[in-house]
Amino acid sequence: METPFPSRHAETICAHLGEDPSQHNGAVIPPIYQNSLFVLNTMEERFANYALQPNEEAVASGMSRHYDYTRVGNPTTDAAEAKIAALEGAEQARCFGSGMGAISAAVLSCIKAGSHVIAPHTTYGPTRQLLANYLPRFGVQTTFIDGSSPQEYAEAIRPETTLLYLESPSSILMRQQDLEAVAHIARKHGARTICDNSWATPIYQNPLAMGVDLVVHSATKYLGGHSDIVAGVVCGSRELMHPLIVNEGLTLGAILDPFSSWLLIRGLRTLPIRMQHHCQNAKKVAAMLEGHSQVRRIYFPGSNSDPQKELTARQLRGVSGLLSVELKKQGRAPSFALANALRYFGIGCSWGGFESLALASHHPAEAFTDGEGERWLVRLHIGLEHPDDLISDLQQALEKAALAG
Ligand SMILES: *Cc1c(COP(=O)(O)O)cnc(C)c1O
């Protein structure tokens, strides 16, 4: 990215990029521009300034001379977007009112009536719902594949394929796709690629650098990091982002409100250190779980039982706090007992915040490639609590799970 901001280090980007206190009476925190409208002095000014293309210098300094209406652009949201774009190595980022707002905008920007899409079975449920059940209304079909081999993408390509969708790692089985290889296949065919990077965050994985066209995030998860906002973001080249912003962004209108943008900026400031702590905590918890007599296996990139070790080493610079546990004693009762017995883990479906969470869920045999049939998993989000507390909590809960059923 060509930016006057000199540092490429995530910590410094999160602390300072996109902000200029001198523009705001020295306020060290940018104000929340909680307004729908920006007024001008003259009609001439309006016509001279009306431009959707953000001014490079203005974005880098945190101020733009082209504000008009908050659905089009807002200075608080621009500061969050400037940071996330730099973290992902993107020319541009655009925030949306939720991860699904961002994902649906990105997907719609890559298809038209009659298009064909390829996506992994393990894709996040509502994204799968969009592809499998909503888009067929507009004549768009999706082929779902396992996705662990890039060859499956190549074999599923049809003349009308315009999008190869990726979510790596996925968020229950933590399955990965080979981003570089799939991006290469897509490019050869003239199709686009989108990668949901919510699990790894830009701290541990940069899909754009591996040739992927667009990166999407549920910023509700790690980017926000405090379980106090619902937000999403799409990142990519200016060439792809400009039409996406105009068509899917402004027209469909799922913008992020300025207050949530401000909370997102606050969350981003600590993203690098939070991710380091999630990574360290999760590795300690994973090591305990892998050696525990009640645990059959865990689903976690980088663990001893990681079936994609080579890909993990190539794509991920670190791991986040989301992993799944398969108990030796199968069935609903032991899995429920484990989640219910935990003291520091809330029972909840989200993840990426400061807090530890647990959720039991059942998966059919088709979800696995090992031929061992259906099973119950307990997904854990390893938060920022002290790892010793989380480990002893899990140990006592595993004892209770062993007695259940
Ligand atoms: C939560 C989630 C989303 C959707 O994000 P929302 O902010 O809830 O709309 C998308 N992808 C993944 C992997 C998620 O976990």
Short mmCIF file of C-alpha atoms in Angstrom, two decimals, residues 9-326:
data_model
loop_
_atom_site.label_atom_id
_atom_site.label_comp_id
_atom_site.label_asym_id
_atom_site.label_seq_id
_atom_site.Cartn_x
_atom_site.Cartn_y
_atom_site.Cartn_z
CA HIS A 9 4.40 -2.86 12.12
CA ALA A 10 0.93 -3.87 13.30
CA GLU A 11 1.43 -2.41 16.80
CA THR A 12 2.29 1.06 15.44
CA ILE A 13 -0.43 0.91 12.77
CA CYS A 14 -3.02 0.08 15.45
CA ALA A 15 -1.76 2.88 17.70
CA HIS A 16 -1.50 5.73 15.19
CA LEU A 17 -2.43 5.16 11.53
CA GLY A 18 -5.44 7.12 10.26
CA GLU A 19 -5.38 9.56 13.16
CA ASP A 20 -4.18 13.15 13.57
CA PRO A 21 -4.88 14.67 17.00
CA SER A 22 -3.95 18.14 15.67
CA GLN A 23 -7.13 18.03 13.55
CA HIS A 24 -9.20 17.59 16.71
CA ASN A 25 -7.90 20.10 19.29
CA GLY A 26 -5.19 17.63 20.29
CA ALA A 27 -7.68 14.97 21.37
CA VAL A 28 -5.60 11.78 21.58
CA ILE A 29 -8.70 9.74 20.74
CA PRO A 30 -10.49 10.69 17.50
CA PRO A 31 -13.99 12.02 18.13
CA ILE A 32 -17.10 10.05 17.23
CA TYR A 33 -18.55 11.90 14.27
CA GLN A 34 -22.08 11.03 15.35
CA ASN A 35 -23.74 12.85 12.45
CA SER A 36 -25.56 11.73 9.32
CA LEU A 37 -24.85 14.94 7.39
CA PHE A 38 -21.88 17.19 6.60
CA VAL A 39 -22.81 20.72 5.53
CA LEU A 40 -20.84 22.98 3.22
CA ASN A 41 -20.52 26.74 2.76
CA THR A 42 -21.47 27.00 -0.89
CA MET A 43 -23.09 24.97 -3.63
CA GLU A 44 -19.85 25.24 -5.64
CA GLU A 45 -17.98 23.47 -2.85
CA ARG A 46 -20.41 20.57 -3.01
CA PHE A 47 -19.91 19.95 -6.68
CA ALA A 48 -16.14 20.42 -6.46
CA ASN A 49 -15.78 18.02 -3.54
CA TYR A 50 -18.27 15.33 -4.34
CA ALA A 51 -16.13 12.27 -4.83
CA LEU A 52 -16.39 8.74 -3.53
CA GLN A 53 -12.74 8.01 -4.10
CA PRO A 54 -11.10 8.81 -0.78
CA ASN A 55 -8.17 11.15 -1.01
CA GLU A 56 -5.03 9.20 -0.15
CA GLU A 57 -3.40 11.94 1.86
CA ALA A 58 -6.64 12.75 3.63
CA VAL A 59 -7.28 9.15 4.63
CA ALA A 60 -3.73 8.79 5.97
CA SER A 61 -4.12 11.94 8.08
CA GLY A 62 -7.50 10.85 9.38
CA MET A 63 -9.35 13.73 7.72
CA SER A 64 -11.02 13.96 4.34
CA ARG A 65 -12.33 17.02 2.58
CA HIS A 66 -14.96 14.95 0.82
CA TYR A 67 -17.47 14.20 3.54
CA ASP A 68 -21.07 14.60 2.58
CA TYR A 69 -23.31 11.96 4.16
CA THR A 70 -22.43 9.17 6.61
CA ARG A 71 -23.71 6.33 4.43
CA VAL A 72 -21.05 7.47 1.92
CA GLY A 73 -18.24 8.22 4.34
CA ASN A 74 -17.57 9.18 7.95
CA PRO A 75 -14.23 10.28 9.48
CA THR A 76 -14.49 7.94 12.50
CA THR A 77 -15.17 4.93 10.27
CA ASP A 78 -12.38 6.04 7.91
CA ALA A 79 -9.83 5.83 10.74
CA ALA A 80 -10.87 2.23 11.51
CA GLU A 81 -10.76 1.36 7.79
CA ALA A 82 -7.28 2.89 7.33
CA LYS A 83 -5.89 0.73 10.15
CA ILE A 84 -7.50 -2.52 8.95
CA ALA A 85 -6.43 -1.90 5.32
CA ALA A 86 -2.82 -1.41 6.43
CA LEU A 87 -2.93 -4.52 8.66
CA GLU A 88 -4.16 -6.64 5.72
CA GLY A 89 -1.77 -5.02 3.22
CA ALA A 90 -4.81 -3.79 1.27
CA GLU A 91 -5.19 -0.55 -0.67
CA GLN A 92 -8.65 -0.08 0.77
CA ALA A 93 -11.00 -1.43 3.44
CA ARG A 94 -14.71 -0.82 3.91
CA CYS A 95 -16.58 -1.45 7.16
CA PHE A 96 -20.07 -2.95 7.26
CA GLY A 97 -22.74 -3.26 9.94
CA SER A 98 -21.89 -6.95 10.56
CA GLY A 99 -19.62 -9.70 9.32
CA MET A 100 -22.53 -11.00 7.23
CA GLY A 101 -23.04 -7.49 5.79
CA ALA A 102 -19.40 -7.55 4.69
CA ILE A 103 -19.54 -11.14 3.38
CA SER A 104 -22.76 -10.64 1.39
CA ALA A 105 -21.37 -7.41 -0.12
CA ALA A 106 -18.12 -9.14 -1.10
CA VAL A 107 -19.91 -12.19 -2.56
CA LEU A 108 -22.40 -10.05 -4.51
CA SER A 109 -19.51 -8.01 -5.97
CA CYS A 110 -18.12 -11.21 -7.54
CA ILE A 111 -21.27 -12.70 -9.12
CA LYS A 112 -24.06 -11.97 -11.57
CA ALA A 113 -27.16 -13.92 -12.65
CA GLY A 114 -26.04 -17.33 -13.87
CA SER A 115 -22.73 -17.32 -11.97
CA HIS A 116 -21.33 -20.40 -10.28
CA VAL A 117 -19.50 -20.35 -6.93
CA ILE A 118 -17.26 -22.96 -5.23
CA ALA A 119 -17.02 -23.02 -1.42
CA PRO A 120 -15.92 -25.44 1.33
CA HIS A 121 -18.55 -27.47 3.28
CA THR A 122 -17.08 -26.01 6.46
CA THR A 123 -18.03 -22.41 5.51
CA TYR A 124 -19.70 -20.44 8.35
CA GLY A 125 -23.43 -21.37 8.54
CA PRO A 126 -25.05 -18.06 7.50
CA THR A 127 -22.55 -17.69 4.60
CA ARG A 128 -23.52 -21.20 3.49
CA GLN A 129 -27.17 -20.16 3.81
CA LEU A 130 -26.50 -17.17 1.51
CA LEU A 131 -24.78 -19.37 -1.08
CA ALA A 132 -26.96 -22.47 -0.88
CA ASN A 133 -30.44 -21.07 -0.26
CA TYR A 134 -30.61 -17.36 -1.01
CA LEU A 135 -28.53 -16.81 -4.16
CA PRO A 136 -30.24 -19.59 -6.20
CA ARG A 137 -33.22 -17.16 -6.37
CA PHE A 138 -31.03 -15.09 -8.69
CA GLY A 139 -29.78 -18.04 -10.71
CA VAL A 140 -26.50 -18.35 -8.82
CA GLN A 141 -25.43 -21.91 -7.95
CA THR A 142 -22.79 -23.06 -5.47
CA THR A 143 -20.83 -26.31 -5.40
CA PHE A 144 -19.66 -27.27 -1.90
CA ILE A 145 -16.41 -29.21 -1.64
CA ASP A 146 -14.17 -30.49 1.15
CA GLY A 147 -11.55 -27.96 0.04
CA SER A 148 -8.51 -29.42 1.79
CA SER A 149 -6.99 -30.13 -1.65
CA PRO A 150 -6.81 -27.25 -4.19
CA GLN A 151 -7.42 -29.86 -6.90
CA GLU A 152 -11.06 -30.09 -5.76
CA TYR A 153 -11.52 -26.40 -6.61
CA ALA A 154 -9.94 -26.95 -10.04
CA GLU A 155 -12.21 -29.95 -10.70
CA ALA A 156 -15.37 -28.10 -9.67
CA ILE A 157 -14.73 -25.14 -12.01
CA ARG A 158 -17.28 -24.58 -14.78
CA PRO A 159 -17.21 -22.00 -17.58
CA GLU A 160 -19.60 -19.81 -15.53
CA THR A 161 -17.58 -20.01 -12.27
CA THR A 162 -16.81 -16.46 -11.10
CA LEU A 163 -15.97 -16.98 -7.41
CA LEU A 164 -13.86 -19.40 -5.36
CA TYR A 165 -14.76 -18.83 -1.71
CA LEU A 166 -12.35 -19.61 1.15
CA GLU A 167 -12.67 -19.65 4.92
CA SER A 168 -9.37 -20.70 6.38
CA PRO A 169 -9.22 -21.83 9.11
CA SER A 170 -12.94 -22.55 9.44
CA SER A 171 -14.58 -21.93 12.79
CA ILE A 172 -15.64 -25.35 14.15
CA LEU A 173 -13.31 -27.92 12.55
CA MET A 174 -10.55 -25.32 11.92
CA ARG A 175 -10.05 -26.70 8.39
CA GLN A 176 -7.73 -24.85 6.05
CA GLN A 177 -7.51 -24.37 2.30
CA ASP A 178 -4.28 -23.72 0.41
CA LEU A 179 -4.81 -20.00 -0.22
CA GLU A 180 -1.97 -19.52 -2.68
CA ALA A 181 -2.85 -22.55 -4.80
CA VAL A 182 -6.59 -21.76 -4.91
CA ALA A 183 -5.89 -18.09 -5.77
CA HIS A 184 -3.68 -19.31 -8.61
CA ILE A 185 -6.39 -21.63 -9.94
CA ALA A 186 -8.97 -18.82 -9.78
CA ARG A 187 -6.70 -16.37 -11.60
CA LYS A 188 -6.04 -18.81 -14.42
CA HIS A 189 -9.79 -19.15 -14.91
CA GLY A 190 -10.52 -15.41 -14.54
CA ALA A 191 -12.52 -15.98 -11.33
CA ARG A 192 -12.26 -14.07 -8.05
CA THR A 193 -11.33 -15.31 -4.58
CA ILE A 194 -12.65 -14.19 -1.20
CA CYS A 195 -11.18 -15.38 2.10
CA ASP A 196 -12.89 -15.11 5.49
CA ASN A 197 -9.89 -14.36 7.73
CA SER A 198 -11.82 -13.94 11.01
CA TRP A 199 -10.06 -16.85 12.77
CA ALA A 200 -6.43 -15.89 12.12
CA THR A 201 -6.80 -12.07 11.91
CA PRO A 202 -4.24 -10.01 9.93
CA ILE A 203 -1.83 -10.54 12.84
CA TYR A 204 -1.36 -14.20 11.89
CA GLN A 205 -2.42 -14.48 8.23
CA ASN A 206 -2.55 -12.13 5.21
CA PRO A 207 -4.50 -13.78 2.37
CA LEU A 208 -3.98 -10.82 -0.02
CA ALA A 209 -0.22 -11.43 0.07
CA MET A 210 -0.97 -15.02 -1.06
CA GLY A 211 -2.89 -13.78 -4.11
CA VAL A 212 -6.46 -13.75 -2.73
CA ASP A 213 -8.58 -10.88 -4.13
CA LEU A 214 -10.76 -9.89 -1.18
CA VAL A 215 -10.48 -10.51 2.56
CA VAL A 216 -13.56 -10.42 4.78
CA HIS A 217 -13.80 -10.35 8.57
CA SER A 218 -16.43 -10.56 11.20
CA ALA A 219 -14.98 -7.62 13.16
CA THR A 220 -17.43 -8.72 15.89
CA LYS A 221 -14.77 -11.32 16.74
CA TYR A 222 -11.06 -10.49 17.26
CA LEU A 223 -10.84 -7.11 15.52
CA GLY A 224 -13.38 -5.60 17.92
CA GLY A 225 -12.27 -8.04 20.61
CA HIS A 226 -14.49 -6.93 23.50
CA SER A 227 -17.90 -8.49 22.67
CA ASP A 228 -19.44 -5.02 22.54
CA ILE A 229 -19.99 -4.45 18.79
CA VAL A 230 -21.30 -6.25 15.71
CA ALA A 231 -19.20 -5.24 12.68
CA GLY A 232 -17.63 -6.48 9.46
CA VAL A 233 -15.02 -5.37 6.95
CA VAL A 234 -13.95 -6.11 3.36
CA CYS A 235 -10.36 -5.40 2.20
CA GLY A 236 -8.78 -5.43 -1.24
CA SER A 237 -7.31 -3.46 -4.12
CA ARG A 238 -8.77 -0.08 -5.02
CA GLU A 239 -9.80 -1.56 -8.37
CA LEU A 240 -12.08 -4.13 -6.72
CA MET A 241 -13.09 -2.08 -3.69
CA HIS A 242 -14.30 1.00 -5.56
CA PRO A 243 -17.19 -0.74 -7.38
CA LEU A 244 -17.94 -2.78 -4.23
CA ILE A 245 -18.23 0.40 -2.16
CA VAL A 246 -20.44 2.11 -4.73
CA ASN A 247 -22.68 -0.86 -5.54
CA GLU A 248 -22.91 -3.20 -2.58
CA GLY A 249 -21.79 -0.64 0.03
CA LEU A 250 -23.74 2.53 -0.73
CA THR A 251 -26.67 0.94 -2.53
CA LEU A 252 -27.40 -1.93 -0.16
CA GLY A 253 -26.47 0.41 2.69
CA ALA A 254 -25.21 -1.93 5.45
CA ILE A 255 -22.79 0.65 6.88
CA LEU A 256 -21.09 0.53 10.26
CA ASP A 257 -22.42 3.27 12.54
CA PRO A 258 -19.87 5.82 13.85
CA PHE A 259 -20.13 4.74 17.50
CA SER A 260 -19.35 1.12 16.60
CA SER A 261 -16.47 2.36 14.42
CA TRP A 262 -15.09 4.22 17.43
CA LEU A 263 -15.32 1.10 19.59
CA LEU A 264 -13.67 -0.86 16.76
CA ILE A 265 -10.74 1.61 16.81
CA ARG A 266 -10.45 1.12 20.57
CA GLY A 267 -10.44 -2.65 20.12
CA LEU A 268 -7.86 -2.49 17.31
CA ARG A 269 -5.34 -0.66 19.50
CA THR A 270 -4.72 -3.84 21.50
CA LEU A 271 -5.26 -6.38 18.67
CA PRO A 272 -1.57 -7.39 18.36
CA ILE A 273 -1.05 -7.95 22.10
CA ARG A 274 -4.44 -9.61 22.54
CA MET A 275 -3.65 -12.05 19.73
CA GLN A 276 -0.29 -12.88 21.30
CA HIS A 277 -2.03 -13.67 24.57
CA HIS A 278 -4.83 -15.71 22.92
CA CYS A 279 -2.09 -17.62 21.06
CA GLN A 280 -0.03 -18.39 24.18
CA ASN A 281 -3.07 -19.30 26.28
CA ALA A 282 -4.58 -21.52 23.59
CA LYS A 283 -1.28 -23.38 23.04
CA LYS A 284 -1.02 -24.12 26.79
CA VAL A 285 -4.65 -25.28 26.98
CA ALA A 286 -4.23 -27.37 23.79
CA ALA A 287 -1.14 -29.10 25.21
CA MET A 288 -3.04 -30.04 28.37
CA LEU A 289 -6.08 -31.26 26.39
CA GLU A 290 -3.97 -33.36 24.01
CA GLY A 291 -2.43 -35.19 26.95
CA HIS A 292 -5.70 -35.68 28.86
CA SER A 293 -7.13 -39.17 29.29
CA GLN A 294 -10.72 -38.04 28.54
CA VAL A 295 -9.86 -36.30 25.23
CA ARG A 296 -9.85 -38.25 21.94
CA ARG A 297 -8.53 -35.40 19.83
CA ILE A 298 -8.58 -31.67 19.41
CA TYR A 299 -9.16 -29.62 16.27
CA PHE A 300 -6.56 -26.89 16.35
CA PRO A 301 -3.97 -25.84 13.73
CA GLY A 302 -0.49 -26.56 15.02
CA SER A 303 -1.58 -29.27 17.48
CA ASN A 304 -0.02 -32.76 17.38
CA SER A 305 -3.16 -34.10 15.70
CA ASP A 306 -3.27 -31.29 13.09
CA PRO A 307 -3.86 -33.13 9.77
CA GLN A 308 -2.68 -30.04 7.82
CA LYS A 309 0.66 -29.36 9.54
CA GLU A 310 2.44 -28.41 6.33
CA LEU A 311 -0.25 -25.86 5.41
CA THR A 312 -0.30 -24.50 8.96
CA ALA A 313 3.46 -23.88 8.78
CA ARG A 314 3.14 -22.21 5.38
CA GLN A 315 0.08 -19.99 5.96
CA LEU A 316 -0.25 -19.17 9.65
CA ARG A 317 2.25 -17.12 11.66
CA GLY A 318 0.38 -17.90 14.86
CA VAL A 319 -2.84 -19.37 16.20
CA SER A 320 -5.88 -17.75 17.74
CA GLY A 321 -7.95 -18.92 20.70
CA LEU A 322 -10.63 -20.99 18.96
CA LEU A 323 -10.40 -24.80 19.05
CA SER A 324 -12.69 -27.82 19.33
CA VAL A 325 -12.43 -30.83 21.63
CA GLU A 326 -13.66 -34.37 20.89
#
